[in-house]
PDB file of C-alpha atoms in Angstrom:
ATOM      1  CA  UNK A 752      17.171   5.408  21.196  1.00 46.00           C
ATOM      2  CA  UNK A 753      19.807   7.659  19.755  1.00 47.00           C
ATOM      3  CA  UNK A 754      18.870   9.412  16.545  1.00 47.00           C
ATOM      4  CA  UNK A 755      22.394  10.676  15.818  1.00 57.00           C
ATOM      5  CA  UNK A 756      22.913   7.655  13.577  1.00 67.00           C
ATOM      6  CA  UNK A 757      21.469   7.941  10.064  1.00 80.00           C
ATOM      7  CA  UNK A 758      18.729   5.398   9.441  1.00 88.00           C
ATOM      8  CA  UNK A 759      19.510   3.536   6.221  1.00 87.00           C
ATOM      9  CA  UNK A 760      16.938   1.692   4.126  1.00 94.00           C
ATOM     10  CA  UNK A 761      17.712  -1.853   3.045  1.00 96.00           C
ATOM     11  CA  UNK A 762      16.054  -2.899  -0.205  1.00 98.00           C
ATOM     12  CA  UNK A 763      14.087  -6.125   0.238  1.00 98.00           C
ATOM     13  CA  UNK A 764      11.652  -8.236  -1.738  1.00 97.00           C
ATOM     14  CA  UNK A 765       8.920 -10.535  -0.501  1.00 97.00           C
ATOM     15  CA  UNK A 766       6.236 -12.617  -2.215  1.00 96.00           C
ATOM     16  CA  UNK A 767       2.580 -11.918  -2.771  1.00 94.00           C
ATOM     17  CA  UNK A 768       1.529 -15.131  -4.492  1.00 90.00           C
ATOM     18  CA  UNK A 769       3.179 -14.830  -7.936  1.00 90.00           C
ATOM     19  CA  UNK A 770       4.050 -11.148  -7.553  1.00 93.00           C
ATOM     20  CA  UNK A 771       7.380  -9.945  -6.175  1.00 97.00           C
ATOM     21  CA  UNK A 772       6.874  -7.077  -3.769  1.00 97.00           C
ATOM     22  CA  UNK A 773       9.584  -4.429  -3.331  1.00 98.00           C
ATOM     23  CA  UNK A 774      10.192  -2.830   0.028  1.00 98.00           C
ATOM     24  CA  UNK A 775      12.492  -0.617   2.066  1.00 98.00           C
ATOM     25  CA  UNK A 776      13.309  -2.072   5.463  1.00 98.00           C
ATOM     26  CA  UNK A 777      14.386   0.318   8.213  1.00 98.00           C
ATOM     27  CA  UNK A 778      15.935  -0.776  11.510  1.00 97.00           C
ATOM     28  CA  UNK A 779      16.364   1.179  14.747  1.00 95.00           C
ATOM     29  CA  UNK A 780      19.691   2.954  15.251  1.00 92.00           C
ATOM     30  CA  UNK A 781      22.273   1.066  17.303  1.00 90.00           C
ATOM     31  CA  UNK A 782      20.124  -2.040  16.951  1.00 91.00           C
ATOM     32  CA  UNK A 783      21.139  -5.082  18.999  1.00 94.00           C
ATOM     33  CA  UNK A 784      20.657  -8.054  16.636  1.00 93.00           C
ATOM     34  CA  UNK A 785      20.149 -10.378  19.610  1.00 95.00           C
ATOM     35  CA  UNK A 786      16.966  -8.543  20.608  1.00 97.00           C
ATOM     36  CA  UNK A 787      13.492  -8.446  19.092  1.00 97.00           C
ATOM     37  CA  UNK A 788      11.816  -5.152  18.219  1.00 97.00           C
ATOM     38  CA  UNK A 789       8.261  -4.019  17.505  1.00 98.00           C
ATOM     39  CA  UNK A 790       7.541  -3.683  13.801  1.00 98.00           C
ATOM     40  CA  UNK A 791       5.298  -1.703  11.476  1.00 98.00           C
ATOM     41  CA  UNK A 792       4.183  -2.349   7.914  1.00 98.00           C
ATOM     42  CA  UNK A 793       3.655   1.083   6.334  1.00 98.00           C
ATOM     43  CA  UNK A 794       1.166   1.398   3.441  1.00 97.00           C
ATOM     44  CA  UNK A 795       1.545   4.274   0.989  1.00 95.00           C
ATOM     45  CA  UNK A 796      -1.143   6.611  -0.433  1.00 91.00           C
ATOM     46  CA  UNK A 797      -3.075   6.053  -3.649  1.00 89.00           C
ATOM     47  CA  UNK A 798      -0.558   6.356  -6.490  1.00 86.00           C
ATOM     48  CA  UNK A 799       2.403   6.631  -4.112  1.00 89.00           C
ATOM     49  CA  UNK A 800       5.593   4.641  -3.775  1.00 92.00           C
ATOM     50  CA  UNK A 801       7.691   3.542  -0.837  1.00 94.00           C
ATOM     51  CA  UNK A 802      10.260   6.336  -1.245  1.00 92.00           C
ATOM     52  CA  UNK A 803       7.617   9.007  -0.644  1.00 94.00           C
ATOM     53  CA  UNK A 804       5.436   9.479   2.455  1.00 94.00           C
ATOM     54  CA  UNK A 805       5.421   5.822   3.512  1.00 95.00           C
ATOM     55  CA  UNK A 806       9.236   5.827   3.520  1.00 96.00           C
ATOM     56  CA  UNK A 807       9.381   9.064   5.492  1.00 96.00           C
ATOM     57  CA  UNK A 808       7.054   7.687   8.172  1.00 97.00           C
ATOM     58  CA  UNK A 809       8.878   4.346   8.180  1.00 97.00           C
ATOM     59  CA  UNK A 810      12.239   6.085   8.720  1.00 97.00           C
ATOM     60  CA  UNK A 811      10.836   8.260  11.531  1.00 96.00           C
ATOM     61  CA  UNK A 812       9.303   5.255  13.290  1.00 97.00           C
ATOM     62  CA  UNK A 813      12.624   3.370  13.002  1.00 97.00           C
ATOM     63  CA  UNK A 814      14.231   6.306  14.810  1.00 96.00           C
ATOM     64  CA  UNK A 815      11.696   5.637  17.598  1.00 96.00           C
ATOM     65  CA  UNK A 816      12.788   1.977  17.912  1.00 96.00           C
ATOM     66  CA  UNK A 817      10.603   0.120  15.411  1.00 97.00           C
ATOM     67  CA  UNK A 818      11.625  -2.172  12.578  1.00 98.00           C
ATOM     68  CA  UNK A 819       9.607  -0.751   9.691  1.00 98.00           C
ATOM     69  CA  UNK A 820       8.758  -1.845   6.176  1.00 98.00           C
ATOM     70  CA  UNK A 821       7.580   0.643   3.544  1.00 98.00           C
ATOM     71  CA  UNK A 822       6.621  -1.175   0.352  1.00 97.00           C
ATOM     72  CA  UNK A 823       5.317  -0.554  -3.138  1.00 97.00           C
ATOM     73  CA  UNK A 824       1.843  -1.938  -3.720  1.00 96.00           C
ATOM     74  CA  UNK A 825       1.337  -4.577  -6.413  1.00 95.00           C
ATOM     75  CA  UNK A 826       1.353  -3.008  -9.890  1.00 94.00           C
ATOM     76  CA  UNK A 827       3.172   0.075  -8.591  1.00 94.00           C
ATOM     77  CA  UNK A 828       6.746   1.290  -8.138  1.00 95.00           C
ATOM     78  CA  UNK A 829       9.317  -1.508  -8.115  1.00 96.00           C
ATOM     79  CA  UNK A 830       6.781  -4.216  -7.203  1.00 96.00           C
ATOM     80  CA  UNK A 831       5.603  -6.582  -9.901  1.00 94.00           C
ATOM     81  CA  UNK A 832       2.150  -6.882 -11.364  1.00 92.00           C
ATOM     82  CA  UNK A 833       0.410  -5.977 -14.587  1.00 91.00           C
ATOM     83  CA  UNK A 834      -1.221  -3.855 -15.732  1.00 91.00           C
ATOM     84  CA  UNK A 835       0.973  -1.171 -14.157  1.00 91.00           C
ATOM     85  CA  UNK A 836      -0.424   1.610 -11.989  1.00 89.00           C
ATOM     86  CA  UNK A 837      -3.484  -0.416 -11.022  1.00 87.00           C
ATOM     87  CA  UNK A 838      -5.204   0.407  -7.740  1.00 86.00           C
ATOM     88  CA  UNK A 839      -6.972  -2.782  -6.686  1.00 88.00           C
ATOM     89  CA  UNK A 840      -8.345  -2.653  -3.126  1.00 89.00           C
ATOM     90  CA  UNK A 841      -8.393  -6.444  -2.642  1.00 92.00           C
ATOM     91  CA  UNK A 842      -4.766  -6.692  -3.785  1.00 94.00           C
ATOM     92  CA  UNK A 843      -3.725  -3.709  -1.670  1.00 94.00           C
ATOM     93  CA  UNK A 844      -5.161  -5.469   1.378  1.00 95.00           C
ATOM     94  CA  UNK A 845      -3.332  -8.697   0.484  1.00 96.00           C
ATOM     95  CA  UNK A 846      -0.110  -6.663   0.032  1.00 97.00           C
ATOM     96  CA  UNK A 847      -0.425  -5.571   3.662  1.00 97.00           C
ATOM     97  CA  UNK A 848      -0.934  -9.157   4.845  1.00 97.00           C
ATOM     98  CA  UNK A 849       2.130 -10.230   2.842  1.00 97.00           C
ATOM     99  CA  UNK A 850       4.152  -7.406   4.413  1.00 97.00           C
ATOM    100  CA  UNK A 851       3.218  -8.805   7.832  1.00 97.00           C
ATOM    101  CA  UNK A 852       4.186 -12.291   6.607  1.00 97.00           C
ATOM    102  CA  UNK A 853       7.613 -10.938   5.661  1.00 97.00           C
ATOM    103  CA  UNK A 854       8.133  -9.034   8.904  1.00 97.00           C
ATOM    104  CA  UNK A 855       7.354 -12.143  10.980  1.00 97.00           C
ATOM    105  CA  UNK A 856      10.198 -14.011   9.249  1.00 97.00           C
ATOM    106  CA  UNK A 857      12.821 -11.561  10.493  1.00 97.00           C
ATOM    107  CA  UNK A 858      14.719 -12.645  13.630  1.00 97.00           C
ATOM    108  CA  UNK A 859      14.799  -9.032  14.897  1.00 97.00           C
ATOM    109  CA  UNK A 860      10.991  -8.685  14.865  1.00 97.00           C
ATOM    110  CA  UNK A 861       8.808  -9.502  17.849  1.00 98.00           C
ATOM    111  CA  UNK A 862       5.866 -11.102  16.069  1.00 96.00           C
ATOM    112  CA  UNK A 863       3.610 -10.280  19.028  1.00 97.00           C
ATOM    113  CA  UNK A 864       4.265  -6.552  18.504  1.00 98.00           C
ATOM    114  CA  UNK A 865       3.499  -5.986  14.818  1.00 98.00           C
ATOM    115  CA  UNK A 866       1.406  -3.017  13.792  1.00 98.00           C
ATOM    116  CA  UNK A 867       0.111  -1.293  10.689  1.00 98.00           C
ATOM    117  CA  UNK A 868       0.468   2.321   9.632  1.00 98.00           C
ATOM    118  CA  UNK A 869      -1.264   3.696   6.556  1.00 96.00           C
ATOM    119  CA  UNK A 870      -1.028   7.097   4.927  1.00 95.00           C
ATOM    120  CA  UNK A 871      -4.042   8.552   3.076  1.00 92.00           C
ATOM    121  CA  UNK A 872      -5.568   5.706   1.018  1.00 91.00           C
ATOM    122  CA  UNK A 873      -3.064   3.369   2.697  1.00 93.00           C
ATOM    123  CA  UNK A 874      -4.850   4.280   5.942  1.00 93.00           C
ATOM    124  CA  UNK A 875      -8.117   3.088   4.476  1.00 92.00           C
ATOM    125  CA  UNK A 876      -6.495  -0.193   3.468  1.00 94.00           C
ATOM    126  CA  UNK A 877      -4.930  -0.868   6.891  1.00 96.00           C
ATOM    127  CA  UNK A 878      -8.289  -0.137   8.524  1.00 94.00           C
ATOM    128  CA  UNK A 879      -9.944  -2.604   6.142  1.00 93.00           C
ATOM    129  CA  UNK A 880      -7.365  -5.290   6.979  1.00 95.00           C
ATOM    130  CA  UNK A 881      -7.544  -4.727  10.743  1.00 93.00           C
ATOM    131  CA  UNK A 882     -10.735  -6.662  11.603  1.00 93.00           C
ATOM    132  CA  UNK A 883      -9.432  -9.932  10.146  1.00 94.00           C
ATOM    133  CA  UNK A 884      -5.647  -9.626  10.578  1.00 95.00           C
ATOM    134  CA  UNK A 885      -5.129 -10.769  14.143  1.00 95.00           C
ATOM    135  CA  UNK A 886      -1.331 -10.510  13.926  1.00 96.00           C
ATOM    136  CA  UNK A 887      -1.623  -6.715  13.796  1.00 96.00           C
ATOM    137  CA  UNK A 888      -1.741  -5.522  17.385  1.00 96.00           C
ATOM    138  CA  UNK A 889      -1.963  -1.814  16.597  1.00 96.00           C
ATOM    139  CA  UNK A 890      -3.378   0.067  13.608  1.00 95.00           C
ATOM    140  CA  UNK A 891      -2.967   3.759  12.815  1.00 94.00           C
ATOM    141  CA  UNK A 892      -3.561   6.031   9.882  1.00 93.00           C
ATOM    142  CA  UNK A 893      -2.365   9.474   8.908  1.00 92.00           C
ATOM    143  CA  UNK A 894      -4.643  11.714   6.853  1.00 88.00           C
ATOM    144  CA  UNK A 895      -7.018   8.847   6.084  1.00 80.00           C
ATOM    145  CA  UNK A 896      -8.909   8.871   2.797  1.00 78.00           C
ATOM    146  CA  UNK A 897     -12.034   6.777   3.281  1.00 76.00           C
ATOM    147  CA  UNK A 898     -12.191   4.825   0.034  1.00 73.00           C
ATOM    148  CA  UNK A 899     -15.442   3.128   1.040  1.00 71.00           C
ATOM    149  CA  UNK A 900     -17.268   6.461   1.054  1.00 73.00           C
ATOM    150  CA  UNK A 901     -15.701   7.376  -2.300  1.00 72.00           C
ATOM    151  CA  UNK A 902     -16.764   4.040  -3.793  1.00 69.00           C
ATOM    152  CA  UNK A 903     -20.281   4.383  -2.424  1.00 69.00           C
ATOM    153  CA  UNK A 904     -20.908   8.067  -3.090  1.00 70.00           C
ATOM    154  CA  UNK A 905     -18.480   8.904  -5.896  1.00 68.00           C
ATOM    155  CA  UNK A 906     -15.658  11.358  -6.171  1.00 64.00           C
ATOM    156  CA  UNK A 907     -16.718  14.788  -4.937  1.00 63.00           C
ATOM    157  CA  UNK A 908     -16.249  16.874  -8.071  1.00 56.00           C
ATOM    158  CA  UNK A 909     -18.339  19.598  -9.718  1.00 53.00           C
ATOM    159  CA  UNK A 910     -20.817  18.265 -12.271  1.00 61.00           C
ATOM    160  CA  UNK A 911     -19.948  14.671 -11.335  1.00 64.00           C
ATOM    161  CA  UNK A 912     -22.462  12.224 -12.746  1.00 73.00           C
ATOM    162  CA  UNK A 913     -21.514   8.817 -11.381  1.00 70.00           C
ATOM    163  CA  UNK A 914     -24.014   6.934 -13.546  1.00 79.00           C
ATOM    164  CA  UNK A 915     -22.622   8.469 -16.754  1.00 82.00           C
ATOM    165  CA  UNK A 916     -19.080   7.607 -15.718  1.00 78.00           C
ATOM    166  CA  UNK A 917     -20.071   4.006 -15.011  1.00 80.00           C
ATOM    167  CA  UNK A 918     -21.828   3.774 -18.389  1.00 86.00           C
ATOM    168  CA  UNK A 919     -18.630   5.034 -20.080  1.00 85.00           C
ATOM    169  CA  UNK A 920     -16.551   2.494 -18.153  1.00 82.00           C
ATOM    170  CA  UNK A 921     -18.877  -0.270 -19.356  1.00 85.00           C
ATOM    171  CA  UNK A 922     -18.496   0.919 -22.952  1.00 88.00           C
ATOM    172  CA  UNK A 923     -14.711   0.984 -22.599  1.00 84.00           C
ATOM    173  CA  UNK A 924     -14.633  -2.544 -21.171  1.00 82.00           C
ATOM    174  CA  UNK A 925     -16.853  -3.782 -24.003  1.00 86.00           C
ATOM    175  CA  UNK A 926     -14.597  -2.120 -26.607  1.00 86.00           C
ATOM    176  CA  UNK A 927     -11.495  -3.662 -25.039  1.00 84.00           C
ATOM    177  CA  UNK A 928     -13.178  -7.086 -24.801  1.00 84.00           C
ATOM    178  CA  UNK A 929     -13.813  -6.832 -28.551  1.00 88.00           C
ATOM    179  CA  UNK A 930     -10.104  -6.233 -29.126  1.00 87.00           C
ATOM    180  CA  UNK A 931     -10.163  -2.472 -29.587  1.00 86.00           C
ATOM    181  CA  UNK A 932      -7.421  -0.373 -28.025  1.00 80.00           C
ATOM    182  CA  UNK A 933      -8.772   2.429 -25.901  1.00 69.00           C
ATOM    183  CA  UNK A 934      -6.237   4.994 -24.655  1.00 69.00           C
ATOM    184  CA  UNK A 935      -6.663   5.904 -20.984  1.00 61.00           C
ATOM    185  CA  UNK A 936      -7.273   9.560 -21.746  1.00 53.00           C
ATOM    186  CA  UNK A 937     -10.119   8.915 -24.226  1.00 44.00           C
ATOM    187  CA  UNK A 938     -13.580   7.536 -23.623  1.00 42.00           C
ATOM    188  CA  UNK A 939     -14.871   4.286 -25.096  1.00 39.00           C
ATOM    189  CA  UNK A 940     -16.924   6.327 -27.593  1.00 43.00           C
ATOM    190  CA  UNK A 941     -13.691   7.500 -29.215  1.00 42.00           C
ATOM    191  CA  UNK A 942     -12.425   3.938 -29.752  1.00 41.00           C
ATOM    192  CA  UNK A 943     -11.627   3.183 -33.408  1.00 42.00           C
TER     193      UNK A 943
END
């Protein structure tokens, strides 16, 4: 494939139940619309958006002949979902399945050659989807952050006391359930 042609992103949307997902679709240069191409859904890192690393990898893979879709996770970037900036592993995994759903609707995609690529936390999510998503024929990650280890053992930080943090989270949830507003940067103890 020639890479002398600039790969342009096409803004797309696709559904995830009641949430509208925003994506950037990249096609190979000099694409023949009568042919079908392998495709990749590209999942971004924790706190990322499609225009960052996922978009860079998606563009590079399009240069190699893939149809690629970088997308914002639910609650993030241009995708819908409230509260904003939420990192929900179950939803992130469903986002990936919905990205595959979307790719399989495109006439230029060979549905028997769909793969997943995840960057950092996105790599953890594509690996979690892989055992039960039989439409994904290849799975890869770049700089994988194993979220399962983090969830099980806690964030590796000096003086980190996981039990105390979980107690504080419980207090914050209780305060919010009682109608108190708790700013993100303050603990539940500081709630009015």
